[in-house]
Amino acid sequence: MLVFSRKKDDAIIIGNDIEIKIISIGRDTVKIGIEAPRHITIHRKEIYLAIEEENRKAAVTRNINASQLDLIKNLVRKKKT
Amino acid sequence: MAVGDCREATQSVTRAEETLHRHLGSSRFYRYPNKGGQQRPTLHGLRLTLIKVPSLTFGEVEIDETTIFEFERGLPGLAGLKRFAVLESEETEPFRWLQSIDPPHLCLMMIEPSHIKPDYHVKLNKHSNPELGPINPEQVLIMVLVVVPEDPTQMTANLLAPIIFNLETRKGTQAVIDGKPEMLRVKVIQS
């Protein structure tokens, strides 16, 4: 991993069009600003990992049988009315 | 477009539906969007190109290739899946299914977020998700993925990362909205 020391208002350029800027430095938190082209997705890592996990769990939800589906369907519908 | 073409297309839709019913027994599956009696806006007189997709949940289903959604960015955690169809059935309302085309088999359960949170909304603009193409708010479908544990009454929906479908461009994506991490697992059936 490439490691830099940066001060407040310093920045890093990645490639030609991604800029990461140190906005402020607190005791335990750094605030950073990112400028990148629209097609680059940016996520907080822990959120991204959690979404990955939820997606994988949703993908194994395949063995729902008809009676289970009926049950949840009815529960959801009942709630709505 | 000639009238004849139109009729031919309609006939092939009917045939396709018959085949679907044959394959699915009593289940009635439709290609999305298709609410009873409405025009099928995606067809534009085109002939259907049906492909057969083995689905773990439904066995083999036939899907009109022109209704497939492309997920350029794929789904986090499910690398390599880029093309999906939306399956819906009156019998399984309010759930719909995100059926992977290649590789097939994978079928994810979805629900409309309004069933869980009536005021749920997602801010969309052409900058936030360029992979969807130009957005016409009336031609967007928003669904959330559902995780069903062993006890189905405990099932949760991921309201933090909704699935957005652009019905016009047939592009889809999983967006991430601003919100607390708890929104990843919101109980569908709140006691």
XYZ file of N, CA and C in Angstrom, chain B:
573
model
N -45.052 2.038 -39.225
C -45.158 0.584 -39.067
C -46.458 0.086 -39.684
N -46.372 -0.957 -40.438
C -47.571 -1.500 -41.080
C -48.449 -2.192 -40.052
N -49.764 -2.172 -40.365
C -50.718 -2.788 -39.434
C -50.408 -4.271 -39.275
N -50.038 -4.879 -40.370
C -49.747 -6.318 -40.348
C -48.674 -6.666 -39.327
N -47.621 -5.828 -39.297
C -46.524 -6.071 -38.349
C -47.039 -6.091 -36.928
N -47.915 -5.114 -36.688
C -48.463 -4.951 -35.357
C -49.200 -6.209 -34.938
N -50.023 -6.685 -35.861
C -50.833 -7.865 -35.531
C -49.912 -9.058 -35.286
N -48.911 -9.168 -36.125
C -47.982 -10.288 -35.955
C -47.321 -10.249 -34.581
N -46.931 -9.034 -34.199
C -46.281 -8.895 -32.895
C -47.229 -9.310 -31.780
N -48.482 -8.843 -31.887
C -49.460 -9.193 -30.864
C -49.643 -10.701 -30.789
N -49.695 -11.307 -31.982
C -49.877 -12.758 -31.987
C -48.706 -13.452 -31.319
N -47.516 -12.944 -31.594
C -46.382 -13.643 -31.003
C -46.322 -13.422 -29.498
N -46.843 -12.273 -29.037
C -46.928 -12.064 -27.594
C -47.870 -13.089 -26.990
N -49.025 -13.253 -27.628
C -50.004 -14.207 -27.112
C -49.398 -15.606 -27.074
N -48.714 -15.950 -28.158
C -48.085 -17.277 -28.187
C -47.081 -17.416 -27.059
N -46.319 -16.356 -26.867
C -45.303 -16.397 -25.819
C -45.950 -16.605 -24.467
N -47.067 -15.926 -24.245
C -47.733 -16.077 -22.957
C -48.281 -17.483 -22.782
N -48.788 -18.028 -23.895
C -49.281 -19.406 -23.800
C -48.157 -20.342 -23.393
N -46.993 -20.127 -24.025
C -45.856 -20.984 -23.694
C -45.478 -20.816 -22.237
N -45.499 -19.569 -21.796
C -45.174 -19.307 -20.399
C -46.105 -20.082 -19.481
N -47.387 -20.018 -19.783
C -48.346 -20.685 -18.921
C -48.149 -22.185 -18.927
N -47.783 -22.694 -20.110
C -47.537 -24.126 -20.183
C -46.393 -24.497 -19.255
N -45.380 -23.658 -19.275
C -44.202 -23.970 -18.475
C -44.436 -23.762 -16.994
N -45.289 -22.850 -16.669
C -45.401 -22.472 -15.272
C -46.661 -22.997 -14.614
N -47.382 -23.825 -15.332
C -48.609 -24.354 -14.750
C -49.577 -23.225 -14.478
N -50.044 -23.160 -13.255
C -51.092 -22.179 -12.965
C -50.520 -20.776 -12.749
N -49.226 -20.681 -12.543
C -48.653 -19.354 -12.308
C -48.775 -18.503 -13.560
N -49.071 -17.263 -13.356
C -49.131 -16.362 -14.509
C -47.976 -15.385 -14.431
N -47.045 -15.546 -15.312
C -45.899 -14.652 -15.312
C -45.969 -13.686 -16.467
N -45.559 -12.499 -16.193
C -45.557 -11.483 -17.230
C -44.175 -10.892 -17.330
N -43.910 -10.419 -18.510
C -42.707 -9.609 -18.644
C -43.062 -8.232 -18.136
N -42.179 -7.637 -17.402
C -42.443 -6.308 -16.897
C -42.056 -5.277 -17.937
N -42.739 -4.177 -18.178
C -44.008 -3.843 -17.543
C -45.175 -4.374 -18.358
N -46.146 -4.878 -17.703
C -47.334 -5.343 -18.386
C -48.459 -5.490 -17.387
N -49.176 -4.432 -17.169
C -50.353 -4.511 -16.306
C -51.532 -4.847 -17.201
N -52.441 -5.637 -16.677
C -53.546 -6.156 -17.475
C -54.193 -5.118 -18.370
N -54.299 -5.448 -19.618
C -55.027 -4.597 -20.544
C -54.241 -3.431 -21.103
N -53.136 -3.107 -20.477
C -52.377 -1.960 -20.979
C -51.574 -2.326 -22.216
N -51.219 -1.303 -22.936
C -50.314 -1.494 -24.058
C -48.982 -1.986 -23.538
N -48.320 -2.739 -24.347
C -46.988 -3.177 -23.932
C -45.967 -2.213 -24.521
N -45.492 -1.255 -23.733
C -44.713 -0.170 -24.304
C -43.348 -0.589 -24.836
N -42.847 -1.729 -24.404
C -41.480 -2.067 -24.816
C -41.427 -2.713 -26.195
N -42.556 -3.157 -26.677
C -42.480 -3.986 -27.877
C -42.303 -3.194 -29.163
N -43.049 -2.099 -29.300
C -42.958 -1.261 -30.493
C -43.030 -2.096 -31.760
N -43.892 -3.085 -31.760
C -44.071 -3.871 -32.968
C -42.955 -4.858 -33.250
N -42.028 -4.978 -32.314
C -40.946 -5.924 -32.549
C -41.424 -7.335 -32.273
N -40.829 -8.251 -32.942
C -41.128 -9.638 -32.625
C -40.397 -10.022 -31.346
N -40.972 -10.910 -30.630
C -40.326 -11.348 -29.394
C -39.157 -12.275 -29.704
N -38.130 -12.129 -28.935
C -37.046 -13.094 -29.005
C -37.056 -13.813 -27.669
N -37.583 -14.982 -27.660
C -37.705 -15.675 -26.381
C -36.453 -16.499 -26.103
N -35.987 -16.380 -24.882
C -34.891 -17.247 -24.494
C -35.331 -18.025 -23.266
N -34.802 -19.218 -23.144
C -35.185 -20.046 -21.998
C -34.155 -19.872 -20.903
N -34.648 -19.637 -19.709
C -33.744 -19.417 -18.589
C -34.108 -20.367 -17.456
N -33.169 -21.204 -17.050
C -33.479 -22.051 -15.901
C -33.430 -21.227 -14.616
N -34.499 -21.222 -13.875
C -34.559 -20.445 -12.649
C -34.726 -21.422 -11.493
N -33.937 -21.235 -10.447
C -34.027 -22.171 -9.329
C -35.388 -22.115 -8.676
N -35.977 -20.921 -8.651
C -37.252 -20.787 -7.965
C -38.418 -21.278 -8.816
N -38.339 -21.061 -10.114
C -39.510 -21.325 -10.947
C -39.308 -22.403 -12.001
N -38.178 -23.074 -11.971
C -37.928 -24.010 -13.054
C -37.621 -23.212 -14.305
N -37.883 -23.795 -15.461
C -37.515 -23.073 -16.676
C -38.557 -22.009 -17.017
N -38.102 -20.787 -17.212
C -39.030 -19.748 -17.655
C -38.541 -19.213 -19.000
N -39.489 -18.753 -19.776
C -39.117 -18.144 -21.050
C -39.227 -16.640 -20.900
N -38.209 -15.965 -21.335
C -38.161 -14.523 -21.149
C -37.929 -13.853 -22.494
N -38.671 -12.801 -22.724
C -38.488 -12.036 -23.949
C -37.199 -11.224 -23.824
N -36.311 -11.473 -24.730
C -34.987 -10.864 -24.620
C -35.027 -9.334 -24.619
N -36.046 -8.775 -25.262
C -36.101 -7.313 -25.341
C -36.490 -6.675 -24.011
N -36.907 -7.470 -23.041
C -37.312 -6.898 -21.758
C -36.219 -7.028 -20.690
N -35.073 -7.546 -21.104
C -34.008 -7.770 -20.128
C -33.364 -6.442 -19.717
N -33.034 -6.342 -18.460
C -32.358 -5.153 -17.947
C -30.865 -5.415 -17.855
N -30.114 -4.412 -18.267
C -28.671 -4.539 -18.198
C -28.158 -3.791 -16.980
N -27.393 -4.460 -16.161
C -26.769 -3.853 -14.991
C -25.277 -3.712 -15.279
N -24.914 -2.567 -15.854
C -23.518 -2.392 -16.246
C -22.570 -2.576 -15.073
N -22.998 -2.081 -13.923
C -22.111 -2.147 -12.762
C -22.273 -3.435 -11.971
N -23.164 -4.276 -12.388
C -23.410 -5.498 -11.641
C -23.966 -5.196 -10.264
N -24.005 -6.205 -9.422
C -24.472 -6.029 -8.054
C -23.311 -6.349 -7.116
N -23.068 -5.513 -6.112
C -21.987 -5.808 -5.171
C -22.166 -7.198 -4.562
N -21.097 -7.956 -4.520
C -21.159 -9.285 -3.919
C -21.608 -10.372 -4.880
N -22.123 -9.972 -6.025
C -22.590 -10.958 -7.004
C -21.916 -10.646 -8.343
N -20.600 -10.706 -8.315
C -19.819 -10.293 -9.473
C -20.177 -11.117 -10.700
N -20.149 -10.470 -11.831
C -20.346 -11.187 -13.088
C -21.785 -11.222 -13.559
N -22.727 -10.892 -12.681
C -24.121 -10.897 -13.118
C -24.472 -9.519 -13.667
N -24.800 -9.470 -14.940
C -25.034 -8.168 -15.567
C -26.398 -8.067 -16.231
N -27.053 -9.183 -16.469
C -28.338 -9.113 -17.169
C -29.413 -9.799 -16.330
N -30.518 -9.077 -16.165
C -31.590 -9.595 -15.317
C -32.943 -9.362 -15.963
N -33.876 -10.240 -15.642
C -35.269 -10.002 -16.011
C -36.061 -9.832 -14.726
N -37.147 -9.093 -14.816
C -38.040 -8.970 -13.669
C -39.227 -9.904 -13.912
N -39.416 -10.826 -12.993
C -40.568 -11.716 -13.091
C -41.615 -11.246 -12.110
N -42.843 -11.229 -12.551
C -43.905 -10.895 -11.607
C -45.098 -11.779 -11.875
N -45.888 -11.951 -10.867
C -47.026 -12.840 -10.964
C -48.094 -12.322 -10.026
N -49.337 -12.409 -10.469
C -50.416 -11.977 -9.582
C -50.377 -12.766 -8.285
N -50.002 -14.023 -8.407
C -50.050 -14.886 -7.233
C -49.007 -14.559 -6.177
N -47.924 -13.963 -6.603
C -46.893 -13.673 -5.606
C -46.799 -12.181 -5.285
N -47.760 -11.395 -5.732
C -47.821 -9.992 -5.335
C -47.770 -9.908 -3.811
N -47.125 -8.977 -3.184
C -46.413 -7.836 -3.756
C -44.934 -8.113 -4.069
N -44.565 -9.376 -4.164
C -43.161 -9.666 -4.456
C -42.932 -9.762 -5.949
N -41.753 -9.394 -6.341
C -41.314 -9.615 -7.716
C -39.943 -10.258 -7.629
N -39.453 -10.734 -8.736
C -38.223 -11.511 -8.712
C -37.228 -10.956 -9.712
N -35.994 -10.891 -9.254
C -34.915 -10.440 -10.121
C -34.197 -11.698 -10.586
N -34.446 -12.050 -11.826
C -33.927 -13.307 -12.361
C -32.687 -13.051 -13.195
N -31.596 -13.657 -12.786
C -30.361 -13.504 -13.551
C -30.468 -14.284 -14.862
N -29.942 -13.706 -15.940
C -30.018 -14.359 -17.246
C -28.745 -15.158 -17.521
N -27.603 -14.501 -17.360
C -26.364 -15.253 -17.571
C -25.359 -14.857 -16.502
N -24.901 -15.730 -15.677
C -25.396 -17.099 -15.581
C -26.797 -17.139 -14.991
N -27.593 -18.162 -15.379
C -28.976 -18.212 -14.906
C -29.059 -18.782 -13.490
N -30.129 -19.371 -13.166
C -30.397 -19.987 -11.861
C -30.706 -18.963 -10.777
N -29.861 -17.952 -10.644
C -30.028 -17.048 -9.514
C -31.308 -16.228 -9.633
N -32.058 -16.197 -8.568
C -33.337 -15.487 -8.569
C -33.490 -14.789 -7.222
N -33.538 -13.478 -7.232
C -33.597 -12.722 -5.981
C -35.007 -12.193 -5.769
N -35.427 -12.223 -4.519
C -36.775 -11.776 -4.208
C -36.763 -10.264 -3.944
N -37.759 -9.571 -4.485
C -37.824 -8.121 -4.294
C -39.231 -7.728 -3.843
N -39.296 -6.592 -3.192
C -40.602 -6.050 -2.812
C -40.572 -4.547 -3.071
N -41.734 -3.977 -3.336
C -41.781 -2.527 -3.493
C -41.584 -1.879 -2.131
N -40.651 -0.938 -2.034
C -40.334 -0.371 -0.724
C -41.521 0.299 -0.042
N -42.517 0.742 -0.800
C -43.667 1.413 -0.185
C -44.449 0.467 0.728
N -44.273 -0.846 0.550
C -44.932 -1.795 1.434
C -44.337 -1.753 2.840
N -43.100 -1.304 2.911
C -42.422 -1.280 4.200
C -42.436 0.125 4.775
N -42.144 1.079 3.904
C -42.071 2.455 4.336
C -42.816 3.295 3.308
N -44.044 3.689 3.634
C -44.878 4.366 2.629
C -44.241 5.644 2.071
N -43.402 6.308 2.876
C -42.834 7.564 2.371
C -41.438 7.372 1.776
N -41.090 6.134 1.483
C -39.750 5.863 0.953
C -39.566 6.523 -0.415
N -38.466 7.165 -0.587
C -38.188 7.705 -1.918
C -36.686 7.738 -2.181
N -36.355 7.775 -3.430
C -34.964 7.789 -3.848
C -34.773 9.000 -4.737
N -33.735 9.765 -4.437
C -33.451 10.917 -5.297
C -32.637 10.454 -6.494
N -33.172 10.700 -7.660
C -32.460 10.286 -8.865
C -32.233 11.497 -9.745
N -31.060 11.622 -10.259
C -30.844 12.607 -11.308
C -29.809 12.053 -12.261
N -29.623 12.731 -13.357
C -28.774 12.136 -14.387
C -27.322 12.017 -13.923
N -26.971 12.752 -12.863
C -25.592 12.673 -12.406
C -25.368 11.535 -11.423
N -26.389 11.250 -10.591
C -26.147 10.281 -9.535
C -25.953 8.867 -10.076
N -26.665 8.509 -11.113
C -26.523 7.163 -11.647
C -26.514 7.184 -13.173
N -25.408 7.641 -13.748
C -25.364 7.777 -15.206
C -25.557 6.447 -15.932
N -25.307 5.337 -15.228
C -25.451 4.035 -15.890
C -26.905 3.718 -16.249
N -27.854 4.503 -15.680
C -29.265 4.265 -15.997
C -29.688 4.938 -17.301
N -28.859 5.818 -17.801
C -29.253 6.571 -18.992
C -30.220 7.673 -18.609
N -30.796 8.360 -19.612
C -31.723 9.459 -19.313
C -32.918 8.960 -18.497
N -33.272 9.714 -17.464
C -34.319 9.240 -16.552
C -35.618 10.006 -16.737
N -36.669 9.266 -17.021
C -38.015 9.809 -17.029
C -38.696 9.241 -15.779
N -38.994 10.113 -14.799
C -39.460 9.619 -13.494
C -40.658 8.671 -13.574
N -41.444 8.795 -14.646
C -42.607 7.920 -14.744
C -42.258 6.542 -15.275
N -41.044 6.396 -15.720
C -40.638 5.108 -16.295
C -39.540 4.467 -15.452
N -39.655 4.669 -14.148
C -38.647 4.106 -13.250
C -39.344 3.184 -12.254
N -38.765 2.027 -12.062
C -39.292 1.091 -11.062
C -38.250 0.951 -9.961
N -38.701 1.105 -8.722
C -37.776 0.976 -7.599
C -38.206 -0.199 -6.739
N -37.297 -1.117 -6.527
C -37.589 -2.286 -5.710
C -36.459 -2.457 -4.695
N -36.730 -3.222 -3.643
C -35.643 -3.523 -2.702
C -35.534 -5.037 -2.544
N -34.314 -5.490 -2.306
C -34.066 -6.927 -2.176
C -34.490 -7.411 -0.800
N -34.987 -8.620 -0.768
C -35.485 -9.195 0.476
C -34.624 -10.396 0.858
N -34.275 -10.476 2.121
C -33.563 -11.645 2.639
C -34.526 -12.413 3.535
N -34.725 -13.671 3.218
C -35.659 -14.482 4.006
C -34.875 -15.493 4.840
N -34.849 -15.315 6.154
C -34.160 -16.301 6.986
C -35.051 -17.516 7.217
N -34.598 -18.433 8.048
C -35.370 -19.659 8.269
C -36.795 -19.356 8.742
N -36.896 -18.405 9.629
C -38.228 -17.971 10.061
C -38.657 -16.814 9.178
N -39.528 -17.085 8.211
C -39.839 -16.061 7.208
C -40.468 -14.791 7.792
N -41.027 -14.882 9.003
C -41.623 -13.666 9.558
C -40.540 -12.646 9.923
N -39.291 -13.125 9.974
C -38.178 -12.234 10.327
C -37.495 -11.650 9.090
N -38.108 -11.797 7.951
C -37.401 -11.355 6.739
C -37.162 -9.849 6.724
N -36.064 -9.487 6.080
C -35.686 -8.079 6.046
C -35.512 -7.613 4.604
N -35.618 -6.320 4.441
C -35.403 -5.725 3.121
C -34.280 -4.712 3.222
N -33.535 -4.578 2.148
C -32.411 -3.651 2.120
C -32.867 -2.310 1.540
N -33.264 -1.407 2.428
C -33.749 -0.102 1.969
C -32.617 0.878 1.693
N -31.406 0.490 2.082
C -30.277 1.398 1.868
C -29.775 1.313 0.419
N -29.919 0.126 -0.160
C -29.401 -0.062 -1.515
C -30.502 -0.590 -2.433
N -31.406 0.305 -2.849
C -32.522 -0.127 -3.701
C -32.067 -0.478 -5.118
N -32.856 -1.285 -5.770
C -32.593 -1.622 -7.169
C -33.449 -0.690 -8.023
N -32.810 0.012 -8.920
C -33.516 0.969 -9.764
C -33.564 0.432 -11.195
N -34.745 0.425 -11.769
C -34.896 -0.011 -13.153
C -35.357 1.173 -13.990
N -34.654 1.436 -15.054
C -35.119 2.422 -16.011
C -35.845 1.660 -17.117
N -37.173 1.789 -17.131
C -37.969 0.983 -18.047
C -37.785 1.409 -19.498
N -37.340 2.630 -19.695
C -37.141 3.107 -21.071
C -35.834 2.610 -21.655
N -34.763 2.749 -20.886
C -33.458 2.361 -21.430
C -33.137 0.900 -21.136
N -33.980 0.250 -20.319
C -33.762 -1.133 -19.882
C -32.414 -1.285 -19.197
N -32.059 -0.256 -18.439
C -30.832 -0.343 -17.636
C -31.230 -0.410 -16.176
N -30.429 -1.091 -15.419
C -30.711 -1.189 -13.991
C -29.454 -0.989 -13.183
N -29.643 -0.676 -11.917
C -28.484 -0.509 -11.057
C -28.915 -0.673 -9.613
N -27.942 -0.965 -8.760
C -28.227 -0.930 -7.332
C -27.637 0.366 -6.801
N -28.493 1.251 -6.383
C -28.047 2.552 -5.890
C -27.810 2.460 -4.387
N -27.091 3.408 -3.855
C -26.950 3.493 -2.401
C -27.463 4.864 -2.000
N -28.455 4.895 -1.113
C -29.007 6.187 -0.736
C -28.390 6.645 0.587
N -28.587 7.887 0.919
C -28.120 8.393 2.210
C -28.999 7.811 3.296
N -28.395 7.267 4.295
C -29.222 6.717 5.361
C -28.371 5.974 6.363
N -29.016 5.558 7.423
C -28.288 4.856 8.476
C -28.068 3.401 8.079
N -26.993 2.803 8.606
C -26.714 1.403 8.283
C -27.871 0.460 8.638
N -28.708 0.863 9.594
C -29.840 -0.008 9.974
C -30.775 -0.236 8.789
N -30.743 0.686 7.828
C -31.641 0.545 6.685
C -31.292 -0.646 5.794
N -30.132 -1.228 6.043
C -29.734 -2.428 5.300
C -30.644 -3.612 5.621
N -31.152 -3.625 6.828
C -31.970 -4.767 7.275
C -33.210 -4.253 7.987
N -34.201 -3.882 7.210
C -35.451 -3.398 7.793
C -36.472 -4.518 7.742
N -37.065 -4.813 8.871
C -38.046 -5.917 8.913
C -39.221 -5.613 7.986
N -39.554 -6.582 7.163
C -40.664 -6.410 6.245
C -41.995 -6.482 7.004
N -42.043 -7.404 7.959
C -43.258 -7.537 8.766
C -42.958 -6.978 10.151
N -43.400 -5.765 10.392
C -43.145 -5.156 11.684
C -44.274 -5.516 12.625
N -43.878 -6.012 13.802
C -44.933 -6.459 14.725
C -45.456 -5.271 15.507
